Short mmCIF file of C-alpha atoms in Angstrom, two decimals:
data_model
loop_
_atom_site.label_atom_id
_atom_site.label_comp_id
_atom_site.label_asym_id
_atom_site.label_seq_id
_atom_site.Cartn_x
_atom_site.Cartn_y
_atom_site.Cartn_z
CA MET S 1193 8.43 37.79 -2.92
CA GLU S 1194 8.06 36.28 0.54
CA ALA S 1195 8.28 32.54 1.02
CA LEU S 1196 4.54 31.82 0.97
CA ALA S 1197 3.42 34.40 -1.58
CA TRP S 1198 4.59 32.35 -4.57
CA ARG S 1199 1.77 29.89 -3.86
CA SER S 1200 -0.74 32.50 -4.96
CA VAL S 1201 0.98 32.70 -8.34
CA GLU S 1202 1.18 28.91 -8.61
CA SER S 1203 -2.50 28.41 -7.78
CA LEU S 1204 -3.66 30.87 -10.43
CA ALA S 1205 -1.23 29.38 -12.97
CA ASN S 1206 -2.62 25.91 -12.22
CA VAL S 1207 -6.14 27.06 -13.07
CA VAL S 1208 -5.06 28.67 -16.34
CA TYR S 1209 -2.93 25.85 -17.70
CA ILE S 1210 -5.39 23.09 -16.73
CA LEU S 1211 -8.23 24.90 -18.50
CA ALA S 1212 -6.02 25.60 -21.53
CA ALA S 1213 -4.75 22.01 -21.74
CA ALA S 1214 -8.27 20.61 -21.42
CA ALA S 1215 -9.62 22.99 -24.06
CA LEU S 1216 -6.86 22.06 -26.55
CA TRP S 1217 -6.70 18.36 -25.72
CA GLN S 1218 -6.83 15.96 -28.67
CA HIS S 1219 -8.48 12.65 -27.83
CA THR S 1220 -7.30 9.43 -29.47
CA ASP S 1221 -9.17 6.22 -30.25
CA ASP S 1222 -6.27 3.98 -29.23
CA VAL S 1223 -7.68 1.97 -26.32
CA LEU S 1224 -4.87 0.45 -24.27
CA TRP S 1225 -7.14 -1.32 -21.83
CA HIS S 1226 -10.89 -1.62 -21.38
CA LEU S 1227 -11.66 -3.46 -18.18
CA SER S 1228 -14.89 -5.20 -17.25
CA GLY S 1229 -16.29 -7.27 -14.44
CA VAL S 1230 -14.28 -7.57 -11.25
CA SER S 1231 -11.21 -5.79 -12.63
CA MET S 1232 -13.35 -2.81 -13.68
CA ALA S 1233 -14.94 -2.65 -10.23
CA ILE S 1234 -11.51 -2.73 -8.58
CA MET S 1235 -10.18 0.02 -10.85
CA TYR S 1236 -13.26 2.18 -10.25
CA THR S 1237 -12.90 1.68 -6.50
CA LEU S 1238 -9.23 2.68 -6.53
CA GLY S 1239 -9.89 5.72 -8.73
CA ILE S 1240 -12.82 6.98 -6.64
CA ALA S 1241 -10.89 6.32 -3.43
CA SER S 1242 -7.99 8.39 -4.77
CA TRP S 1243 -10.27 11.33 -5.58
CA LEU S 1244 -11.97 11.10 -2.17
CA TRP S 1245 -8.56 10.96 -0.52
CA TYR S 1246 -7.55 14.06 -2.47
CA TRP S 1247 -10.55 15.99 -1.06
CA GLN S 1248 -10.02 14.57 2.43
CA LEU S 1249 -6.36 15.65 2.45
CA HIS S 1250 -7.14 19.23 1.53
CA LEU S 1251 -10.09 19.58 3.87
CA PHE S 1252 -8.74 17.80 6.95
CA GLU S 1253 -4.96 17.50 6.69
CA TYR S 1254 -4.10 20.92 5.24
CA ASP S 1255 -4.93 24.54 5.91
CA CYS S 1256 -6.09 25.43 2.38
CA GLY S 1257 -5.62 29.16 2.87
CA LEU S 1258 -1.92 28.60 3.52
CA ALA S 1259 -1.55 25.74 1.06
CA PHE S 1260 -2.89 27.68 -1.92
CA GLY S 1261 -1.64 31.12 -0.89
CA SER S 1262 -4.97 32.90 -0.44
CA THR S 1263 -4.22 33.83 3.19
CA THR S 1264 -0.94 35.42 2.11
CA LEU S 1265 -2.71 37.33 -0.68
CA VAL S 1266 -5.33 38.59 1.77
CA ALA S 1267 -2.60 39.77 4.15
CA GLN S 1268 -0.77 41.55 1.34
CA ALA S 1269 -3.98 43.21 0.14
CA ALA S 1270 -4.53 44.50 3.68
CA ARG S 1271 -0.86 45.54 3.98
CA ALA S 1272 -0.48 43.38 7.05
CA GLN S 1273 2.07 40.91 8.34
CA GLY S 1274 1.89 37.65 6.42
CA PRO S 1275 0.67 34.45 8.11
CA LYS S 1276 2.90 31.96 9.87
CA LEU S 1277 2.80 28.35 8.84
CA ILE S 1278 1.41 25.92 11.37
CA SER S 1279 3.13 22.56 11.50
CA TRP S 1280 1.17 19.46 12.39
CA LYS S 1281 1.10 15.80 11.67
CA ILE S 1282 -2.26 14.13 11.13
CA GLY S 1283 -3.55 11.17 9.19
CA SER S 1284 -1.36 10.12 6.28
CA ARG S 1285 1.06 12.99 6.90
CA ARG S 1286 2.50 10.97 9.78
CA TRP S 1287 4.13 8.79 7.12
CA ILE S 1288 4.14 10.80 3.87
CA ARG S 1289 5.36 14.36 3.37
CA PHE S 1290 3.39 14.87 0.15
CA PRO S 1291 0.28 12.65 0.34
CA VAL S 1292 -1.60 14.80 -2.20
CA HIS S 1293 1.05 13.81 -4.72
CA THR S 1294 0.52 10.16 -3.79
CA ALA S 1295 -3.19 10.50 -4.55
CA PHE S 1296 -2.39 11.75 -8.06
CA PHE S 1297 -1.18 8.27 -9.09
CA GLY S 1298 -4.57 6.72 -8.44
CA MET S 1299 -6.47 9.73 -9.80
CA PHE S 1300 -4.78 9.55 -13.21
CA PHE S 1301 -3.83 5.89 -13.63
CA CYS S 1302 -6.84 4.06 -12.16
CA LEU S 1303 -9.17 4.38 -15.15
CA PRO S 1304 -11.24 1.38 -16.34
CA VAL S 1305 -10.85 2.62 -19.93
CA MET S 1306 -7.38 3.93 -20.75
CA THR S 1307 -6.58 5.53 -24.10
CA SER S 1308 -3.13 6.52 -25.30
CA ASP S 1309 -3.75 10.24 -24.74
CA LEU S 1310 -4.89 9.67 -21.16
CA LEU S 1311 -1.87 7.47 -20.49
CA VAL S 1312 0.43 10.23 -21.77
CA LEU S 1313 -1.36 12.64 -19.42
CA ALA S 1314 -1.00 10.26 -16.45
CA VAL S 1315 2.72 9.71 -17.09
CA VAL S 1316 3.56 13.38 -17.66
CA VAL S 1317 1.56 14.56 -14.64
CA ASN S 1318 3.23 12.08 -12.31
CA VAL S 1319 6.75 12.69 -13.64
CA TYR S 1320 6.10 16.37 -12.87
CA ASN S 1321 4.64 15.18 -9.58
CA VAL S 1322 7.79 13.33 -8.49
CA ILE S 1323 10.21 16.04 -9.67
CA GLY S 1324 8.12 18.70 -7.95
CA SER S 1325 8.16 16.75 -4.68
CA ILE S 1326 11.95 16.43 -4.77
CA LEU S 1327 12.36 20.17 -5.43
CA TYR S 1328 9.83 20.94 -2.70
CA ASP S 1329 11.95 19.00 -0.23
CA LYS S 1330 15.01 21.01 -1.23
CA ARG S 1331 13.07 24.24 -0.83
CA LEU S 1332 11.93 23.30 2.67
CA ILE S 1333 15.45 22.39 3.70
CA ALA S 1334 16.58 25.84 2.56
CA LEU S 1335 13.67 27.60 4.28
CA ALA S 1336 13.37 25.68 7.54
CA GLY S 1337 16.75 23.98 7.87
CA ASP S 1338 17.13 21.95 11.04
CA ALA S 1339 13.46 22.36 11.94
CA TYR S 1340 12.47 20.30 8.89
CA ARG S 1341 15.06 17.54 9.09
CA PRO S 1342 13.52 15.42 11.92
CA TYR S 1343 10.25 15.20 9.97
CA LEU S 1344 12.15 14.50 6.74
CA ASP S 1345 14.15 11.67 8.36
CA LEU S 1346 11.03 9.92 9.70
CA THR S 1347 8.71 10.12 6.69
CA GLY S 1348 8.62 9.16 3.02
CA LEU S 1349 8.55 11.61 0.12
CA ILE S 1350 5.49 10.23 -1.70
CA PHE S 1351 5.19 6.69 -0.36
CA PRO S 1352 5.34 5.63 3.31
CA PRO S 1353 8.65 4.33 4.71
CA VAL S 1354 7.19 0.88 5.42
CA TYR S 1355 10.50 -0.92 5.85
CA ARG S 1356 12.69 1.95 6.96
CA ASN S 1357 10.39 3.43 9.60
CA PRO S 1358 6.87 1.93 9.82
CA LYS S 1359 5.90 4.28 12.68
CA GLY S 1360 6.66 7.37 10.62
CA ALA S 1361 6.52 10.62 12.59
CA ARG S 1362 4.09 9.26 15.16
CA ASP S 1363 6.35 10.09 18.11
CA LEU S 1364 7.57 13.45 16.77
CA GLU S 1365 6.31 16.42 18.80
CA MET S 1366 4.15 18.60 16.54
CA ALA S 1367 1.16 20.84 17.09
CA ALA S 1368 -2.39 19.55 16.62
CA PRO S 1369 -4.46 21.08 13.78
CA GLN S 1370 -7.04 23.66 14.80
CA HIS S 1371 -9.12 24.20 11.66
CA TRP S 1372 -11.68 21.53 12.65
CA ARG S 1373 -11.76 22.27 16.36
CA LYS S 1374 -15.46 23.25 15.98
CA PRO S 1375 -16.84 21.37 12.96
CA SER S 1376 -20.25 23.04 13.23
CA MET S 1377 -18.74 26.41 12.25
CA HIS S 1378 -18.12 25.03 8.75
CA LEU S 1379 -21.72 23.90 8.16
CA PRO S 1380 -22.51 27.01 6.04
CA GLY S 1381 -19.80 25.91 3.62
CA LEU S 1382 -21.52 22.56 3.14
CA ILE S 1383 -24.94 24.15 2.58
CA VAL S 1384 -23.68 26.80 0.17
CA GLY S 1385 -21.60 24.15 -1.63
CA LEU S 1386 -24.74 22.15 -2.46
CA ALA S 1387 -26.24 25.24 -4.09
CA LEU S 1388 -22.96 25.86 -5.89
CA GLY S 1389 -23.14 22.38 -7.45
CA VAL S 1390 -26.63 23.13 -8.77
CA LEU S 1391 -25.31 26.41 -10.22
CA TYR S 1392 -22.52 24.52 -11.99
CA TYR S 1393 -25.05 22.14 -13.51
CA ALA S 1394 -27.16 25.06 -14.74
CA LEU S 1395 -24.17 26.87 -16.28
CA ILE S 1396 -22.00 24.00 -17.52
CA GLY S 1397 -24.43 21.14 -18.01
CA PRO S 1398 -23.78 17.53 -17.00
CA ARG S 1399 -20.34 17.30 -18.64
CA ALA S 1400 -17.42 19.52 -19.65
CA VAL S 1401 -15.62 18.10 -22.69
CA THR S 1402 -15.34 20.58 -25.56
CA PRO S 1403 -13.22 23.76 -25.56
CA MET S 1404 -16.38 25.84 -25.10
CA ASP S 1405 -17.37 23.62 -22.17
CA MET S 1406 -14.02 24.30 -20.51
CA LEU S 1407 -14.41 28.04 -21.00
CA GLN S 1408 -17.85 27.79 -19.43
CA ALA S 1409 -16.34 25.80 -16.56
CA GLY S 1410 -13.76 28.53 -15.99
CA GLY S 1411 -16.45 31.22 -16.00
CA ALA S 1412 -18.68 29.17 -13.71
CA GLY S 1413 -15.81 28.74 -11.25
CA LEU S 1414 -15.09 32.47 -11.23
CA LEU S 1415 -18.77 33.32 -10.74
CA GLY S 1416 -19.05 30.69 -8.02
CA ALA S 1417 -15.99 32.11 -6.23
CA ILE S 1418 -17.48 35.61 -6.25
CA LEU S 1419 -21.01 34.66 -5.20
CA THR S 1420 -20.21 32.07 -2.54
CA GLY S 1421 -17.19 33.99 -1.25
CA LEU S 1422 -19.16 37.20 -0.74
CA LEU S 1423 -22.02 35.27 0.86
CA LEU S 1424 -19.87 33.29 3.28
CA GLY S 1425 -17.72 36.29 4.17
CA ALA S 1426 -20.81 38.33 5.04
CA VAL S 1427 -22.58 35.56 6.97
CA LEU S 1428 -19.71 34.02 8.93
CA LYS S 1429 -18.23 35.57 12.05
CA PRO S 1430 -14.67 35.36 13.42
CA ARG S 1431 -14.48 32.58 16.02
CA ALA S 1432 -10.97 33.30 17.29
CA ASP S 1433 -8.99 36.26 18.59
CA ASP S 1434 -5.93 35.53 16.45
CA TRP S 1435 -6.15 36.75 12.84
CA GLY S 1436 -4.28 33.74 11.49
CA GLN S 1437 -6.74 31.36 13.14
CA GLN S 1438 -9.63 33.42 11.79
CA GLN S 1439 -8.31 33.01 8.26
CA THR S 1440 -7.74 29.31 8.83
CA ASP S 1441 -11.39 28.96 9.85
CA LEU S 1442 -12.62 31.08 6.95
CA SER S 1443 -10.52 29.33 4.29
CA THR S 1444 -11.60 25.91 5.61
CA THR S 1445 -15.28 26.83 5.28
CA VAL S 1446 -14.67 28.15 1.77
CA ALA S 1447 -12.71 24.98 0.89
CA LEU S 1448 -15.59 22.80 2.09
CA ASN S 1449 -17.89 24.89 -0.07
CA ALA S 1450 -15.61 24.47 -3.10
CA ALA S 1451 -15.24 20.71 -2.72
CA THR S 1452 -18.96 20.18 -2.07
CA GLY S 1453 -19.82 22.21 -5.16
CA VAL S 1454 -17.63 20.09 -7.46
CA VAL S 1455 -18.78 16.78 -5.98
CA THR S 1456 -22.45 17.83 -6.15
CA TRP S 1457 -22.08 18.82 -9.81
CA ALA S 1458 -20.36 15.50 -10.59
CA VAL S 1459 -23.08 13.48 -8.86
CA ILE S 1460 -25.92 15.33 -10.60
CA GLY S 1461 -24.21 14.85 -13.98
CA TRP S 1462 -23.56 11.19 -13.30
CA VAL S 1463 -27.20 10.57 -12.37
CA ASP S 1464 -28.39 12.52 -15.42
CA THR S 1465 -26.17 10.89 -18.06
CA GLY S 1466 -24.87 7.73 -16.45
CA GLN S 1467 -21.30 8.95 -17.04
CA ALA S 1468 -18.89 10.79 -14.79
CA PRO S 1469 -18.10 14.36 -15.89
CA SER S 1470 -14.69 15.03 -17.41
CA PHE S 1471 -12.23 15.28 -14.52
CA ALA S 1472 -10.42 18.06 -16.40
CA ALA S 1473 -12.97 20.53 -15.01
CA PHE S 1474 -12.71 19.28 -11.43
CA LEU S 1475 -9.39 20.89 -10.50
CA PRO S 1476 -10.04 24.35 -12.04
CA LEU S 1477 -13.42 24.58 -10.33
CA TRP S 1478 -11.88 23.50 -7.03
CA PHE S 1479 -8.83 25.77 -7.26
CA THR S 1480 -10.76 28.84 -8.38
CA VAL S 1481 -13.47 28.74 -5.73
CA GLN S 1482 -11.16 27.68 -2.91
CA TYR S 1483 -8.57 30.34 -3.72
CA LEU S 1484 -10.56 33.34 -4.97
CA GLY S 1485 -13.55 32.45 -2.79
CA HIS S 1486 -11.41 33.03 0.29
CA VAL S 1487 -10.26 36.39 -1.07
CA PHE S 1488 -13.82 37.54 -1.83
CA ALA S 1489 -14.98 36.27 1.57
CA PHE S 1490 -12.43 38.54 3.20
CA LEU S 1491 -13.40 41.49 1.00
CA ALA S 1492 -17.11 40.97 1.69
CA ALA S 1493 -16.69 42.25 5.23
CA ARG S 1494 -13.16 43.59 5.29
CA LYS S 1495 -13.55 45.54 8.50
CA LYS S 1496 -14.87 42.50 10.35
CA TRP S 1497 -12.09 40.23 9.12
CA SER S 1498 -9.34 42.86 9.55
CA ALA S 1499 -9.92 43.60 13.23
CA SER S 1500 -7.08 41.36 14.43
CA LEU S 1501 -4.55 42.03 11.67
CA ILE S 1502 -0.97 42.70 12.76
CA PRO S 1503 0.55 45.78 11.07
CA ILE S 1504 3.61 45.34 8.87
CA VAL S 1505 6.89 45.51 10.79
CA THR S 1506 9.25 48.44 10.33
CA ASN S 1507 11.81 48.56 7.54
CA VAL S 1508 14.63 48.01 10.01
CA VAL S 1509 13.21 44.68 11.09
CA GLU S 1510 12.47 43.70 7.49
CA GLU S 1511 16.07 44.44 6.46
CA LYS S 1512 17.37 42.36 9.34
CA GLN S 1513 15.22 39.42 8.25
CA ILE S 1514 16.27 39.75 4.61
CA THR S 1515 19.98 39.85 5.38
CA GLU S 1516 19.85 36.90 7.78
CA PRO S 1517 22.18 34.21 6.37
CA VAL S 1518 20.81 30.85 5.31
CA GLY S 1519 22.74 28.98 7.95
CA SER S 1520 21.48 31.07 10.85
CA PRO S 1521 18.72 29.95 13.23
CA VAL S 1522 15.42 29.88 11.39
CA SER S 1523 12.53 32.20 12.18
CA SER S 1524 9.38 30.86 13.80
CA SER S 1525 7.50 31.01 10.50
CA ALA S 1526 10.22 29.10 8.68
CA ALA S 1527 10.54 26.58 11.46
CA ALA S 1528 6.83 25.97 11.23
CA ALA S 1529 7.03 25.09 7.56
CA VAL S 1530 7.37 21.36 8.26
CA GLY S 1531 3.80 20.17 8.26
CA GLN S 1532 2.09 22.64 5.99
CA ALA S 1533 4.39 23.32 3.06
CA SER S 1534 3.71 20.01 1.31
CA ALA S 1535 0.25 21.17 0.14
CA ARG S 1536 -0.27 21.94 -3.51
#
């Protein structure tokens, strides 16, 4: 399996195990803290800010098609050369290599009411979070070698290097991101995402708590991925000559659609019941629509989105790449792994 293709497997596995864990979860009545007043407002603010940061990171600081593996899956389905990673530094990624993993701490710990089962979840998730970040760093060193080390030396793993290097990677030469070069092209994703949120509310209701609710959430995410993906793929047009840039644009529009759908559903449910929906359904809905939505968008008008595909290289070239020793100069795709490979 090529270096980026494993992300497709990971993304689908994430959806399955989050839905399964949420469906089987046993709530406890042991309240560890129940904040009120100013402390509750502060905790709510930190928690909401962490969730908003999570969406902002994926929409503006990552190419979601590369981060979640959908672009690689599309290329494999079309029997075409896989995409190359684009390295850039923007926003918090000037200081932190894995800012999404930083956001997880606030997302899971900053709860005004914390029960013992939720605390176990927060601890386990973030232990996995830290270990995964360390292993990710090792993987990038193996894949990109010397191309990754300057960025590694100037940034922090999960938290910014405030004392060691407060400037981070500000002065490091890296390419500028191109997925928001024309923000207006992603407007259809915002519009369709609002309708997707209404669909979620109609299919799931205001909350997703019980095992049946989680199954409905999984089905709603799959249906949403099919419907919105096919619609966006048929309506949108390629805005670049390069196939990789086309898929970056397409996956970004689909990602905006996916995030808007989840947030819209949460807001409608909050207004209806006065309580936020269970966050267990947030990530599966987001992963499913962002990942499979991109695939269905490509399939909706395959000829249109395949026009600029690069055919697969010959076997001779493939064998040469496979047998290249680890210590040899890295390929352009491996060297570009610096800025993008920290997405989850």
